[in-house]
PDB file of N, CA, C and O in Angstrom:
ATOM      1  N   UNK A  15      -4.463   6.069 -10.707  1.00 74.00           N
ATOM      2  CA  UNK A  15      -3.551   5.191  -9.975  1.00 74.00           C
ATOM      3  C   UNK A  15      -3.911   5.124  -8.495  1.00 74.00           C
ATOM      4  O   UNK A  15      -4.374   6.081  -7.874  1.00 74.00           O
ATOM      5  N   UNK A  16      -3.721   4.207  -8.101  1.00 86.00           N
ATOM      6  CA  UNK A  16      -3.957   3.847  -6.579  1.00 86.00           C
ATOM      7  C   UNK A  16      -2.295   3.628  -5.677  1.00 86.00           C
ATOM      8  O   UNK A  16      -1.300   3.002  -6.041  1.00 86.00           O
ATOM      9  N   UNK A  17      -2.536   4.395  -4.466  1.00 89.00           N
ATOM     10  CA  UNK A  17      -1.125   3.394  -3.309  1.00 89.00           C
ATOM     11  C   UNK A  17      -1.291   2.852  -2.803  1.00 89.00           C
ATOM     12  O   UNK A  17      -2.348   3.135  -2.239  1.00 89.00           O
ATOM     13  N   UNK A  18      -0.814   1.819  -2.415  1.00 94.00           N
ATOM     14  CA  UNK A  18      -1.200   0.287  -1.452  1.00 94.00           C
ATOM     15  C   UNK A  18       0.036   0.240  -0.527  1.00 94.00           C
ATOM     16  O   UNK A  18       1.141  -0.128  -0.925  1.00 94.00           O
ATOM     17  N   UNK A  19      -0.259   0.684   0.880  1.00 95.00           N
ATOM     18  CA  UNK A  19       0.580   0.687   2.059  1.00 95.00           C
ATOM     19  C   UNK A  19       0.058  -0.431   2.615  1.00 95.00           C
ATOM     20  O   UNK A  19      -1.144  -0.492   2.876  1.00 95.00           O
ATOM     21  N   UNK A  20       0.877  -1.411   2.851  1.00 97.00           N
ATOM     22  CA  UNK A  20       1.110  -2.781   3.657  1.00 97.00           C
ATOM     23  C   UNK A  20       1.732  -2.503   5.135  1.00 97.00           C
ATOM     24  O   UNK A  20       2.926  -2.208   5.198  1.00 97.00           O
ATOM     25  N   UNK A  21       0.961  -2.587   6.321  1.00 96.00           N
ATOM     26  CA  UNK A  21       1.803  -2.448   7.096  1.00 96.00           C
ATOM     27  C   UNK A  21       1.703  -3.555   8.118  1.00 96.00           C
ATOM     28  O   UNK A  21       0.548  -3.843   8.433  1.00 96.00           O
ATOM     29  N   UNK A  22       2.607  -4.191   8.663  1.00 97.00           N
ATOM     30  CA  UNK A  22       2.661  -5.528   9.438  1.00 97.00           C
ATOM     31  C   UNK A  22       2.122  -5.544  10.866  1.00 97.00           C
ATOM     32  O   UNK A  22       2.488  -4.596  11.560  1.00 97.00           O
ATOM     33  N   UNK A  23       1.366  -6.395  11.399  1.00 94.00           N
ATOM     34  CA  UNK A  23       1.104  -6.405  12.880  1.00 94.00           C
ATOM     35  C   UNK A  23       1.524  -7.401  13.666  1.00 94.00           C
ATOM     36  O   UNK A  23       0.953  -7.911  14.630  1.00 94.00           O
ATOM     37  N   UNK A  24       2.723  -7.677  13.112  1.00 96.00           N
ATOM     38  CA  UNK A  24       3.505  -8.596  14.036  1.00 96.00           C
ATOM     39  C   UNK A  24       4.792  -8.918  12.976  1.00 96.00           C
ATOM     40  O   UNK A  24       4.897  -8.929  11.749  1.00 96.00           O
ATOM     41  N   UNK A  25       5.680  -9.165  14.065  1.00 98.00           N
ATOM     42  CA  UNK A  25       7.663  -9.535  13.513  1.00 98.00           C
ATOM     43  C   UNK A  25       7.619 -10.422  12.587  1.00 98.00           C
ATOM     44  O   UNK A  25       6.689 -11.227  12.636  1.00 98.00           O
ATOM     45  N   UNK A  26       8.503 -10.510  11.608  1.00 98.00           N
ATOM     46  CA  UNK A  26       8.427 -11.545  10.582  1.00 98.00           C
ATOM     47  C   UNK A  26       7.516 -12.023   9.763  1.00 98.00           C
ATOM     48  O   UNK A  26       7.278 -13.184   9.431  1.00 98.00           O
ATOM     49  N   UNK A  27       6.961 -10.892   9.427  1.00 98.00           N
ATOM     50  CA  UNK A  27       6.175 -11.329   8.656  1.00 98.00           C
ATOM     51  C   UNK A  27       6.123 -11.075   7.047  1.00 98.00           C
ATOM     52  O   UNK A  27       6.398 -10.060   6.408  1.00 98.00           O
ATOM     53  N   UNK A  28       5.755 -12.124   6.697  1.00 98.00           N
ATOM     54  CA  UNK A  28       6.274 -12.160   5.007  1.00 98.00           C
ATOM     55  C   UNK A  28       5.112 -12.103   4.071  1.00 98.00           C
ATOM     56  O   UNK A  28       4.151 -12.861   3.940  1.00 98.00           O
ATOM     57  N   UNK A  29       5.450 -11.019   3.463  1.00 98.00           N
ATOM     58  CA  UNK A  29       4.268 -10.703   2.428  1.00 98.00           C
ATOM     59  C   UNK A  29       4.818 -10.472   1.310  1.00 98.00           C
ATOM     60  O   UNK A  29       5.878  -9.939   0.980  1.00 98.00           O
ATOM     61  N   UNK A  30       3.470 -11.214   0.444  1.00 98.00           N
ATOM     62  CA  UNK A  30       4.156 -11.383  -1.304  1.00 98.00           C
ATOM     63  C   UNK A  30       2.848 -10.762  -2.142  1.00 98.00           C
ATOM     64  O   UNK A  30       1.893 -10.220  -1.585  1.00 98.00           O
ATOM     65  N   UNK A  31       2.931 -10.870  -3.005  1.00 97.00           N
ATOM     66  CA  UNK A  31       1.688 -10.158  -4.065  1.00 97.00           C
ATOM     67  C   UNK A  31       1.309 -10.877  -5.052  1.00 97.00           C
ATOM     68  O   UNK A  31       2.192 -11.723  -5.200  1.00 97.00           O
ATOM     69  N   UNK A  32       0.196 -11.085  -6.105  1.00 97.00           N
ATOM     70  CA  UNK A  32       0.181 -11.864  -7.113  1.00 97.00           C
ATOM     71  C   UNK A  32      -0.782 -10.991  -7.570  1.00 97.00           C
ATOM     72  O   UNK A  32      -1.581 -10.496  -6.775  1.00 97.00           O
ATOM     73  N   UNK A  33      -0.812 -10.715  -8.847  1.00 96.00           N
ATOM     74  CA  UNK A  33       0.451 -10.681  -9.719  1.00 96.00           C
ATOM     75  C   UNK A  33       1.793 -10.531  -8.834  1.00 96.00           C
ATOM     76  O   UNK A  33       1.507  -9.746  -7.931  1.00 96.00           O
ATOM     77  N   UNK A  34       3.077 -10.931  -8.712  1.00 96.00           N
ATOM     78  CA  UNK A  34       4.183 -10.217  -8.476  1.00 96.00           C
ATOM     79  C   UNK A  34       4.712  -8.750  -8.965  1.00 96.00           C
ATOM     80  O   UNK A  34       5.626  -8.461  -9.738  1.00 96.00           O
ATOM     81  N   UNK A  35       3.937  -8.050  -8.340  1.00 94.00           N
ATOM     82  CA  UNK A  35       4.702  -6.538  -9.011  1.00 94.00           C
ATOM     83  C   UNK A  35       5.714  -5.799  -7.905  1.00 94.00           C
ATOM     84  O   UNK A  35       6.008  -4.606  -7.966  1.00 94.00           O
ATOM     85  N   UNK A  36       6.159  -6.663  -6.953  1.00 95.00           N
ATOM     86  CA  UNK A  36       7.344  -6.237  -5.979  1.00 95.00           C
ATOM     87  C   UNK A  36       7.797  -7.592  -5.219  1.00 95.00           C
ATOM     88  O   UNK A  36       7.056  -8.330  -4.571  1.00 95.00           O
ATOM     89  N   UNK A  37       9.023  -7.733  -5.421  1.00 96.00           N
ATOM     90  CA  UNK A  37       9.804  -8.902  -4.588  1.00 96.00           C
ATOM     91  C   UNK A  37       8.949  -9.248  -3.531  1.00 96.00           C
ATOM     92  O   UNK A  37       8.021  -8.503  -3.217  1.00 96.00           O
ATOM     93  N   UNK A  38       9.229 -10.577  -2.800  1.00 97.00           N
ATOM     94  CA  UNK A  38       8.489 -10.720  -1.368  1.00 97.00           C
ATOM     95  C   UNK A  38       9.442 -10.057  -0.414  1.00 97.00           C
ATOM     96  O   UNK A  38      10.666 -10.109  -0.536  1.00 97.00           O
ATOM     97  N   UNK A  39       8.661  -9.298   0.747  1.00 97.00           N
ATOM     98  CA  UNK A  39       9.695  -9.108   2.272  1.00 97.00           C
ATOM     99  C   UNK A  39       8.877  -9.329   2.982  1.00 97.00           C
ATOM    100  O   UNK A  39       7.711  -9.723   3.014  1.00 97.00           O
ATOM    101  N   UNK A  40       9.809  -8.954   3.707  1.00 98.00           N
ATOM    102  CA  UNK A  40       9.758  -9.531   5.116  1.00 98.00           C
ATOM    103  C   UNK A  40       9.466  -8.147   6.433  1.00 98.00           C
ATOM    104  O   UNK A  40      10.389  -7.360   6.645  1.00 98.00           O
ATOM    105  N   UNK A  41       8.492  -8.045   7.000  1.00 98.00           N
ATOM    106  CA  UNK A  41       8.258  -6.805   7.721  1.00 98.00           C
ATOM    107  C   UNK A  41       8.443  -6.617   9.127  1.00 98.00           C
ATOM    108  O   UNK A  41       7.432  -7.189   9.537  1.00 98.00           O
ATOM    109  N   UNK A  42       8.923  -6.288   9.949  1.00 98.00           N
ATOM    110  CA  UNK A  42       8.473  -6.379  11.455  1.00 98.00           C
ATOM    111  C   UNK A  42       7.626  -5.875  11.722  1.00 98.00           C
ATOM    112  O   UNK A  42       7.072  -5.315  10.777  1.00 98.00           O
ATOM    113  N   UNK A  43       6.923  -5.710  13.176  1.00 97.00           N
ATOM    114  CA  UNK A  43       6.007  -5.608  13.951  1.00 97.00           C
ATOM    115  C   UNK A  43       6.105  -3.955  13.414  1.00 97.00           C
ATOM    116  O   UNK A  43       7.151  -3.326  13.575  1.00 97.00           O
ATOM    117  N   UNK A  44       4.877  -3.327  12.752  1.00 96.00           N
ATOM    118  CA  UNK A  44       4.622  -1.690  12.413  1.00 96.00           C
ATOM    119  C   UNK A  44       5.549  -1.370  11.544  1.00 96.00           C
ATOM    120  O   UNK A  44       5.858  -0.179  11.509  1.00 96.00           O
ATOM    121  N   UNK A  45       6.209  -2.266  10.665  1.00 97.00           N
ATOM    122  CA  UNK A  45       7.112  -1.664   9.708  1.00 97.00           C
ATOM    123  C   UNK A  45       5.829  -1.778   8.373  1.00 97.00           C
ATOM    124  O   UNK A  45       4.997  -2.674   8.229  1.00 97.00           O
ATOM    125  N   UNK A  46       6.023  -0.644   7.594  1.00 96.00           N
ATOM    126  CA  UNK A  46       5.281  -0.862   6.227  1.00 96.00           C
ATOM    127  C   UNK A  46       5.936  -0.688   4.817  1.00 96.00           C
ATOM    128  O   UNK A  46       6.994  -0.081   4.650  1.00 96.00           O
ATOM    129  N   UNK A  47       5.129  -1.344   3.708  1.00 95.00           N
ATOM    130  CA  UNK A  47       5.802  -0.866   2.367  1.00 95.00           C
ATOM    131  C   UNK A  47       4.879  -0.479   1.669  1.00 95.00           C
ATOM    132  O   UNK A  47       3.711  -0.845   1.796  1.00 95.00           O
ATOM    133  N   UNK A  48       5.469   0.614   0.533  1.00 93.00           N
ATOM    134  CA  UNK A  48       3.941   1.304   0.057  1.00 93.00           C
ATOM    135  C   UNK A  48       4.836   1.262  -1.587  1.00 93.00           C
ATOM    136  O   UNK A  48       5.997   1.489  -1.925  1.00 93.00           O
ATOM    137  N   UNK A  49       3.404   0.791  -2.405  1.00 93.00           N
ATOM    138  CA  UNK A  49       3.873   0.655  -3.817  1.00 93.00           C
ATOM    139  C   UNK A  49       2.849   1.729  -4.694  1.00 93.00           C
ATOM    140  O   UNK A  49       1.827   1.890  -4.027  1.00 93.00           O
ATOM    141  N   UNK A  50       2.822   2.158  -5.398  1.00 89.00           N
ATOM    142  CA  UNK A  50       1.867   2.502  -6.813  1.00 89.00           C
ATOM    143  C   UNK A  50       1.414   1.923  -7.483  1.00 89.00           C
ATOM    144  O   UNK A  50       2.167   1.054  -7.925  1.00 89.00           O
ATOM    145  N   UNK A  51       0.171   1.911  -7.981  1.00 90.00           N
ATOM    146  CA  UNK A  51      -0.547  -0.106  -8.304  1.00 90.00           C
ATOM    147  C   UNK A  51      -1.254   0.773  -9.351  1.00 90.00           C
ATOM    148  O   UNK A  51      -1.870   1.826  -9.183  1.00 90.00           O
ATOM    149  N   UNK A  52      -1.007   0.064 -10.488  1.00 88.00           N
ATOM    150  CA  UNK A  52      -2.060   0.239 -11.748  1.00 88.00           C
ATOM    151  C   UNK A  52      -2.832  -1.008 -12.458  1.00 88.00           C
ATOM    152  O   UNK A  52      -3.278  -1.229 -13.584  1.00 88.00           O
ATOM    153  N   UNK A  53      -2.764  -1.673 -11.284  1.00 92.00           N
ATOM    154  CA  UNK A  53      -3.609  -3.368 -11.930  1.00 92.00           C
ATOM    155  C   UNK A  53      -3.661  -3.611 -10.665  1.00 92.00           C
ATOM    156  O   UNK A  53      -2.898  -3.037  -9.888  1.00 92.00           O
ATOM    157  N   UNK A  54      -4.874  -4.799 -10.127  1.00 93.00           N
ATOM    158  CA  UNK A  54      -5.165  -5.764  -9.112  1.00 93.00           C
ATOM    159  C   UNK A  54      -4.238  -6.288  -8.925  1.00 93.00           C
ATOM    160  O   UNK A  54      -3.352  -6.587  -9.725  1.00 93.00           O
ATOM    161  N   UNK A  55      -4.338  -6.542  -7.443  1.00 95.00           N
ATOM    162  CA  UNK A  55      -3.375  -7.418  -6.968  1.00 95.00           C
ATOM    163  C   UNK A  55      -3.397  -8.101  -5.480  1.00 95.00           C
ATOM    164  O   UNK A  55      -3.377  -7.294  -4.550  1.00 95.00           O
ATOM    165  N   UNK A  56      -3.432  -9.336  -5.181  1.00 96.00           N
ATOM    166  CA  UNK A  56      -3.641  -9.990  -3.869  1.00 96.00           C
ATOM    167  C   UNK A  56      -2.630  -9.834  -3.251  1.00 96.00           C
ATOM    168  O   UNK A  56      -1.541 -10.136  -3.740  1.00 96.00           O
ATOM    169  N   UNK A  57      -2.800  -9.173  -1.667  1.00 96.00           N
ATOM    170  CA  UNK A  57      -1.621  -9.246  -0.981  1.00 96.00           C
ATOM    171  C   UNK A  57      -2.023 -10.621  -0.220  1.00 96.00           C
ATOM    172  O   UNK A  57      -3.064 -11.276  -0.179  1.00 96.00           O
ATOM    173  N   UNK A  58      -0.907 -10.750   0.287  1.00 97.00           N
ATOM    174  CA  UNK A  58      -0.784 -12.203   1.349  1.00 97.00           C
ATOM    175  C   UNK A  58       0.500 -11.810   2.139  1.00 97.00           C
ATOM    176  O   UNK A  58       1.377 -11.029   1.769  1.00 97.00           O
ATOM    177  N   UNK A  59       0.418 -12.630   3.503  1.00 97.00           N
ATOM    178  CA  UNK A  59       1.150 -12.475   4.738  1.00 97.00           C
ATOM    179  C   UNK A  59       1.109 -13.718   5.178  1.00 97.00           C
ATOM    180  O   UNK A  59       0.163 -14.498   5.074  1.00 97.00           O
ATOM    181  N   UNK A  60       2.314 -13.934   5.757  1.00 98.00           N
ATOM    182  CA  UNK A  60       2.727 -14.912   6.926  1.00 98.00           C
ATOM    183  C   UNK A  60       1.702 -14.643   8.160  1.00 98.00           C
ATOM    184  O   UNK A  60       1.295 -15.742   8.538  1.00 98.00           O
ATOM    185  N   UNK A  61       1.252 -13.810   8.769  1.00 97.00           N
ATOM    186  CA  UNK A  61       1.027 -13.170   9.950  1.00 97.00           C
ATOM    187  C   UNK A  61      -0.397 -12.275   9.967  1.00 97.00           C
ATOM    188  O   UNK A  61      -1.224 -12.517   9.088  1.00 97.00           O
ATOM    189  N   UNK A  62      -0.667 -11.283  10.931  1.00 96.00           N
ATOM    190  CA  UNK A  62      -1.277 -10.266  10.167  1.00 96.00           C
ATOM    191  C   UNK A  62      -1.176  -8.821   9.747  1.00 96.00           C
ATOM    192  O   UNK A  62      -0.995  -8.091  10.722  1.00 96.00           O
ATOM    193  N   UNK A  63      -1.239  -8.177   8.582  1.00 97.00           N
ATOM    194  CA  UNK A  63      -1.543  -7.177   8.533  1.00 97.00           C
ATOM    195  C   UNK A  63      -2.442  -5.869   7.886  1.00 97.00           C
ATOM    196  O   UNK A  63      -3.381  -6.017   7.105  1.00 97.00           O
ATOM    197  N   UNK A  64      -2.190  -5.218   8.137  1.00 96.00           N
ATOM    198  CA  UNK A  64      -3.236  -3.828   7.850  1.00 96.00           C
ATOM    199  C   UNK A  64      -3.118  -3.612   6.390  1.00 96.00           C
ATOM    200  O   UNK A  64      -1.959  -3.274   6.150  1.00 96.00           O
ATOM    201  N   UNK A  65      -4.045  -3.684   5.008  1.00 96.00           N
ATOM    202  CA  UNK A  65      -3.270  -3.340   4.163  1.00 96.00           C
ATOM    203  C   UNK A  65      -4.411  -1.534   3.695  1.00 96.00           C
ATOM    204  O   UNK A  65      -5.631  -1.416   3.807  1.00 96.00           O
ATOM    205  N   UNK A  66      -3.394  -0.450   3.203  1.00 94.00           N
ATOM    206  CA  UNK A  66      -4.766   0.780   3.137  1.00 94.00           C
ATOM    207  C   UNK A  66      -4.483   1.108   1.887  1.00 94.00           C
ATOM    208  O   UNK A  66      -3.281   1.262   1.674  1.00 94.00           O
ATOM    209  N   UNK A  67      -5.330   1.295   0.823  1.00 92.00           N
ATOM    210  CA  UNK A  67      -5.394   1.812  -0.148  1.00 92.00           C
ATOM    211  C   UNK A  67      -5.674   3.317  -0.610  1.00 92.00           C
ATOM    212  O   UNK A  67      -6.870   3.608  -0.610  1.00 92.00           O
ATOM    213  N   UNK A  68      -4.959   4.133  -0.928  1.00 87.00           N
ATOM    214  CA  UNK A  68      -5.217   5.219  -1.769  1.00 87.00           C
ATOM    215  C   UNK A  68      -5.674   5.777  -2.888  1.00 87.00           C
ATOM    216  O   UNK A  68      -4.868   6.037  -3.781  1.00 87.00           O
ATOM    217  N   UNK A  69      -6.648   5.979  -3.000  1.00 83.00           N
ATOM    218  CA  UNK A  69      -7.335   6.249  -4.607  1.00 83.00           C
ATOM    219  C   UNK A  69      -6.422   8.204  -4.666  1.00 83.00           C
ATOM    220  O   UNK A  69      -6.744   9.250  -4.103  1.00 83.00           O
ATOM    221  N   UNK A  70      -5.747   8.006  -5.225  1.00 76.00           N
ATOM    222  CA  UNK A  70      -5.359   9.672  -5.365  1.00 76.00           C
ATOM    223  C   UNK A  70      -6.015  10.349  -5.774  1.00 76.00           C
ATOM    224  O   UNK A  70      -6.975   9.742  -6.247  1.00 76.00           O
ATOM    225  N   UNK A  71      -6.106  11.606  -5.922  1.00 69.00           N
ATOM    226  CA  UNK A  71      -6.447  12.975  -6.376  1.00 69.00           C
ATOM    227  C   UNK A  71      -5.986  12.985  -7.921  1.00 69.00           C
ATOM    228  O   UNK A  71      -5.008  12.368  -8.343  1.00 69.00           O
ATOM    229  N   UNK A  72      -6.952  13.882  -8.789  1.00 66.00           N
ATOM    230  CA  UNK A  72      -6.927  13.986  -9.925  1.00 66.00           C
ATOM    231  C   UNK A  72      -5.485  14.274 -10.437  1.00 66.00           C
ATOM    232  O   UNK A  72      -4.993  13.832 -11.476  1.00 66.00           O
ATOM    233  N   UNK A  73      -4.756  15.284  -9.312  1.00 65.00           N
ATOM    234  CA  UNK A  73      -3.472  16.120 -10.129  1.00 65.00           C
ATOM    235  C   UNK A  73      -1.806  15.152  -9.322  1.00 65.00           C
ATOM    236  O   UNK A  73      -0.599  15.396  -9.319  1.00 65.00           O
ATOM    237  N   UNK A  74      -2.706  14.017  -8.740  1.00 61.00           N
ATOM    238  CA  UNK A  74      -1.566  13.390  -8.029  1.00 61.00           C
ATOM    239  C   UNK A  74      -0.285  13.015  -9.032  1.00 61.00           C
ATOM    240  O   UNK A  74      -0.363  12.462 -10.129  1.00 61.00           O
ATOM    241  N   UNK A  75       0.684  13.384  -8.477  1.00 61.00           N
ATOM    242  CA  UNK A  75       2.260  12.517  -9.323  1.00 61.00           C
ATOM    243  C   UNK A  75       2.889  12.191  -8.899  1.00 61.00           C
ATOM    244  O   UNK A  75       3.096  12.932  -7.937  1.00 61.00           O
ATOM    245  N   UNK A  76       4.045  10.782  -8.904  1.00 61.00           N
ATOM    246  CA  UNK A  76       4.557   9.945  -8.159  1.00 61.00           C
ATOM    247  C   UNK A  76       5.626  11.151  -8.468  1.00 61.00           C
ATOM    248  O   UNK A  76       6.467  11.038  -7.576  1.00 61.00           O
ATOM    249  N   UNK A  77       5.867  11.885  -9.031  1.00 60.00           N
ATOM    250  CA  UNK A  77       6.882  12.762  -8.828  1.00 60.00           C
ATOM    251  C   UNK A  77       7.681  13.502  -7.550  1.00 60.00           C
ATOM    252  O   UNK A  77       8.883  13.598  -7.301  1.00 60.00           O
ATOM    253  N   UNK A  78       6.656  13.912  -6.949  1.00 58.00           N
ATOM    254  CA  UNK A  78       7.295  14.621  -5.589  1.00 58.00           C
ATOM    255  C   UNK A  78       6.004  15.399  -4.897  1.00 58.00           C
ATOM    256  O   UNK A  78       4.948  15.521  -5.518  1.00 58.00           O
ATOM    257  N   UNK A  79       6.192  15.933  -3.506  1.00 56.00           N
ATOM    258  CA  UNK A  79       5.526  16.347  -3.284  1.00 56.00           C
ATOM    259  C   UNK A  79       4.393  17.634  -4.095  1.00 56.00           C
ATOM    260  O   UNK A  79       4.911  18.161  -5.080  1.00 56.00           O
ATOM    261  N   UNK A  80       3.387  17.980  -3.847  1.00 53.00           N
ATOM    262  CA  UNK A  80       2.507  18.448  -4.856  1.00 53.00           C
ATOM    263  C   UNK A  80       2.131  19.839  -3.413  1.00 53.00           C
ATOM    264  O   UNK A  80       2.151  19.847  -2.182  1.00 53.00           O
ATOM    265  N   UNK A  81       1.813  20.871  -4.554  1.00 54.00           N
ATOM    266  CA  UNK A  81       1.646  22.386  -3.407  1.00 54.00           C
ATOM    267  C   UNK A  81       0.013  22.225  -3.474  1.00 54.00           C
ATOM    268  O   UNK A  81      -0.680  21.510  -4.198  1.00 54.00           O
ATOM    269  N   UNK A  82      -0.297  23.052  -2.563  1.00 53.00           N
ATOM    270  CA  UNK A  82      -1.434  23.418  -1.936  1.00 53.00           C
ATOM    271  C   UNK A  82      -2.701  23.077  -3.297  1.00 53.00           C
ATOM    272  O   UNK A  82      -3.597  22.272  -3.550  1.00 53.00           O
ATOM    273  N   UNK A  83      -2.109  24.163  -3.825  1.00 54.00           N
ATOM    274  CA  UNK A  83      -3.004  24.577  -5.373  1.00 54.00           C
ATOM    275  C   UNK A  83      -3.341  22.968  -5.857  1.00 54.00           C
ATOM    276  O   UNK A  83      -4.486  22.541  -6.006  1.00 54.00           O
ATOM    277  N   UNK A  84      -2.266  22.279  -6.040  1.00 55.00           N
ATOM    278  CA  UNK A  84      -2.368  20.597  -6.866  1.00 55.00           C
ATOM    279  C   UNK A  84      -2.943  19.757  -6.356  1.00 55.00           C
ATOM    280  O   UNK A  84      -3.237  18.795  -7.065  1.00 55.00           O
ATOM    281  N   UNK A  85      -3.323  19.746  -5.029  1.00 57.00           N
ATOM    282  CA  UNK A  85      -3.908  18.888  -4.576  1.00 57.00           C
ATOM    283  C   UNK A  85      -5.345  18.362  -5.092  1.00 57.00           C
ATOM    284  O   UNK A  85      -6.213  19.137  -5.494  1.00 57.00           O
ATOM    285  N   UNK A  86      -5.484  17.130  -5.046  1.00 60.00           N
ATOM    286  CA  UNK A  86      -7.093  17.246  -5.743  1.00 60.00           C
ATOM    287  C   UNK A  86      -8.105  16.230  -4.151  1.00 60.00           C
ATOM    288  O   UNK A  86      -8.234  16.783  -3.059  1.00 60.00           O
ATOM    289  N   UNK A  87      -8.580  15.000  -4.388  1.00 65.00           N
ATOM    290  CA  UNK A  87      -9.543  14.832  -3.805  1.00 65.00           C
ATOM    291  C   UNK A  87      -9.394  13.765  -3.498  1.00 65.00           C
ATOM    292  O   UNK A  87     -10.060  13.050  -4.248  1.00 65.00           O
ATOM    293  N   UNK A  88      -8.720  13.049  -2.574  1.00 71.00           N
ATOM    294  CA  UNK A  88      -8.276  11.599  -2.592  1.00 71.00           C
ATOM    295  C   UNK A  88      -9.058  10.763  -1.178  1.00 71.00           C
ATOM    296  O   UNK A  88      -9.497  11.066  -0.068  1.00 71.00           O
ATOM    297  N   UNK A  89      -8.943   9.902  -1.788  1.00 83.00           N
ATOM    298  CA  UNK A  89      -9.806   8.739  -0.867  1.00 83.00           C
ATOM    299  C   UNK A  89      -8.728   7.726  -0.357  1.00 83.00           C
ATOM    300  O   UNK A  89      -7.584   7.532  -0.770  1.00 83.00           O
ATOM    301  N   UNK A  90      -9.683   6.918   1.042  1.00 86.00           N
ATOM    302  CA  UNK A  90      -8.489   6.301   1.764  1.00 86.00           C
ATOM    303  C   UNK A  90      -9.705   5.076   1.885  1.00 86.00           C
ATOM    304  O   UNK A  90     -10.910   5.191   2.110  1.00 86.00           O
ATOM    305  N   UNK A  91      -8.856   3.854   1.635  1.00 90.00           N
ATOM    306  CA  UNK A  91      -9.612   2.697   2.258  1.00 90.00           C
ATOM    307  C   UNK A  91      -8.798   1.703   3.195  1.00 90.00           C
ATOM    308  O   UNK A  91      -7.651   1.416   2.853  1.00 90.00           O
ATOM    309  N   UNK A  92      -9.304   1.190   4.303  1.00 92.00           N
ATOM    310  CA  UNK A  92      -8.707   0.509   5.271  1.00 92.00           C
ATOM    311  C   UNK A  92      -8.895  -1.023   5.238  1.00 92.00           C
ATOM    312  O   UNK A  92     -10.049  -1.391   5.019  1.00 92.00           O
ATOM    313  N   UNK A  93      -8.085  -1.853   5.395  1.00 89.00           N
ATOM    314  CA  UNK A  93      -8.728  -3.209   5.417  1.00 89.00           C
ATOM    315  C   UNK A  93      -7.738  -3.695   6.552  1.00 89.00           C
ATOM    316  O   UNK A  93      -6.558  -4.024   6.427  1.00 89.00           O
ATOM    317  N   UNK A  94      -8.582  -3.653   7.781  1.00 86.00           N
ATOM    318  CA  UNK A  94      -7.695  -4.262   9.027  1.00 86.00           C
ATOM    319  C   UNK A  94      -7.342  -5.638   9.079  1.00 86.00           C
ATOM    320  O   UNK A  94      -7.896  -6.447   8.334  1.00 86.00           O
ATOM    321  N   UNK A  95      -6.372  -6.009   9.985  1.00 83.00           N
ATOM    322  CA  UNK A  95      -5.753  -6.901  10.292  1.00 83.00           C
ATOM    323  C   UNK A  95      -6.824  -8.157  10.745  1.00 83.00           C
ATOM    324  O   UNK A  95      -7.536  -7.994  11.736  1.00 83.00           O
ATOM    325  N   UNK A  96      -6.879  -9.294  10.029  1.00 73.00           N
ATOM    326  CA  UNK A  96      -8.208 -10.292  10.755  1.00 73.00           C
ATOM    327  C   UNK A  96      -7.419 -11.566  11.567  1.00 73.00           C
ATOM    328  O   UNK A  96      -8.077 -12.418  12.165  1.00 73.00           O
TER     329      UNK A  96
END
């Protein structure tokens, strides 16, 4: 599973997804939303923003935080604001 943190670089800005796998909102300037993604998906914005992807760690769970021991090996990808 992957996380996909959306975060906005400017007020009002409206971002939707397709597939739709979360309502559209609406973000202000450095506000973000972060989902759990198990399929592709195009973000889009009114405006611009930052969107970063998480490839998790082997022992990751949307459950709750994870101790020292569980942690596994996770990757971060950035795709800045154009």
């Amino acid at each position: 599973p992957h996380v996909l943190r959306v975060i906005s670089a400017q007020p009002s800005n409206a971002i939707r997804f397709t597939p739709e796998i979360a309502p559209a909102r609406t973000l202000g300037q450095g506000e973000f939303l972060e989902l759990d993604l198990d399929q592709d998906v195009l973000v889009e914005g009114t405006l611009p923003f930052m969107a970063a992807l998480y490839m998790v760690g082997q022992n990751w769970s949307s459950a709750g935080p994870l101790s020292t021991e569980e942690v596994g090996d996770p990757s971060l990808m950035i795709v800045p604001p154009n």
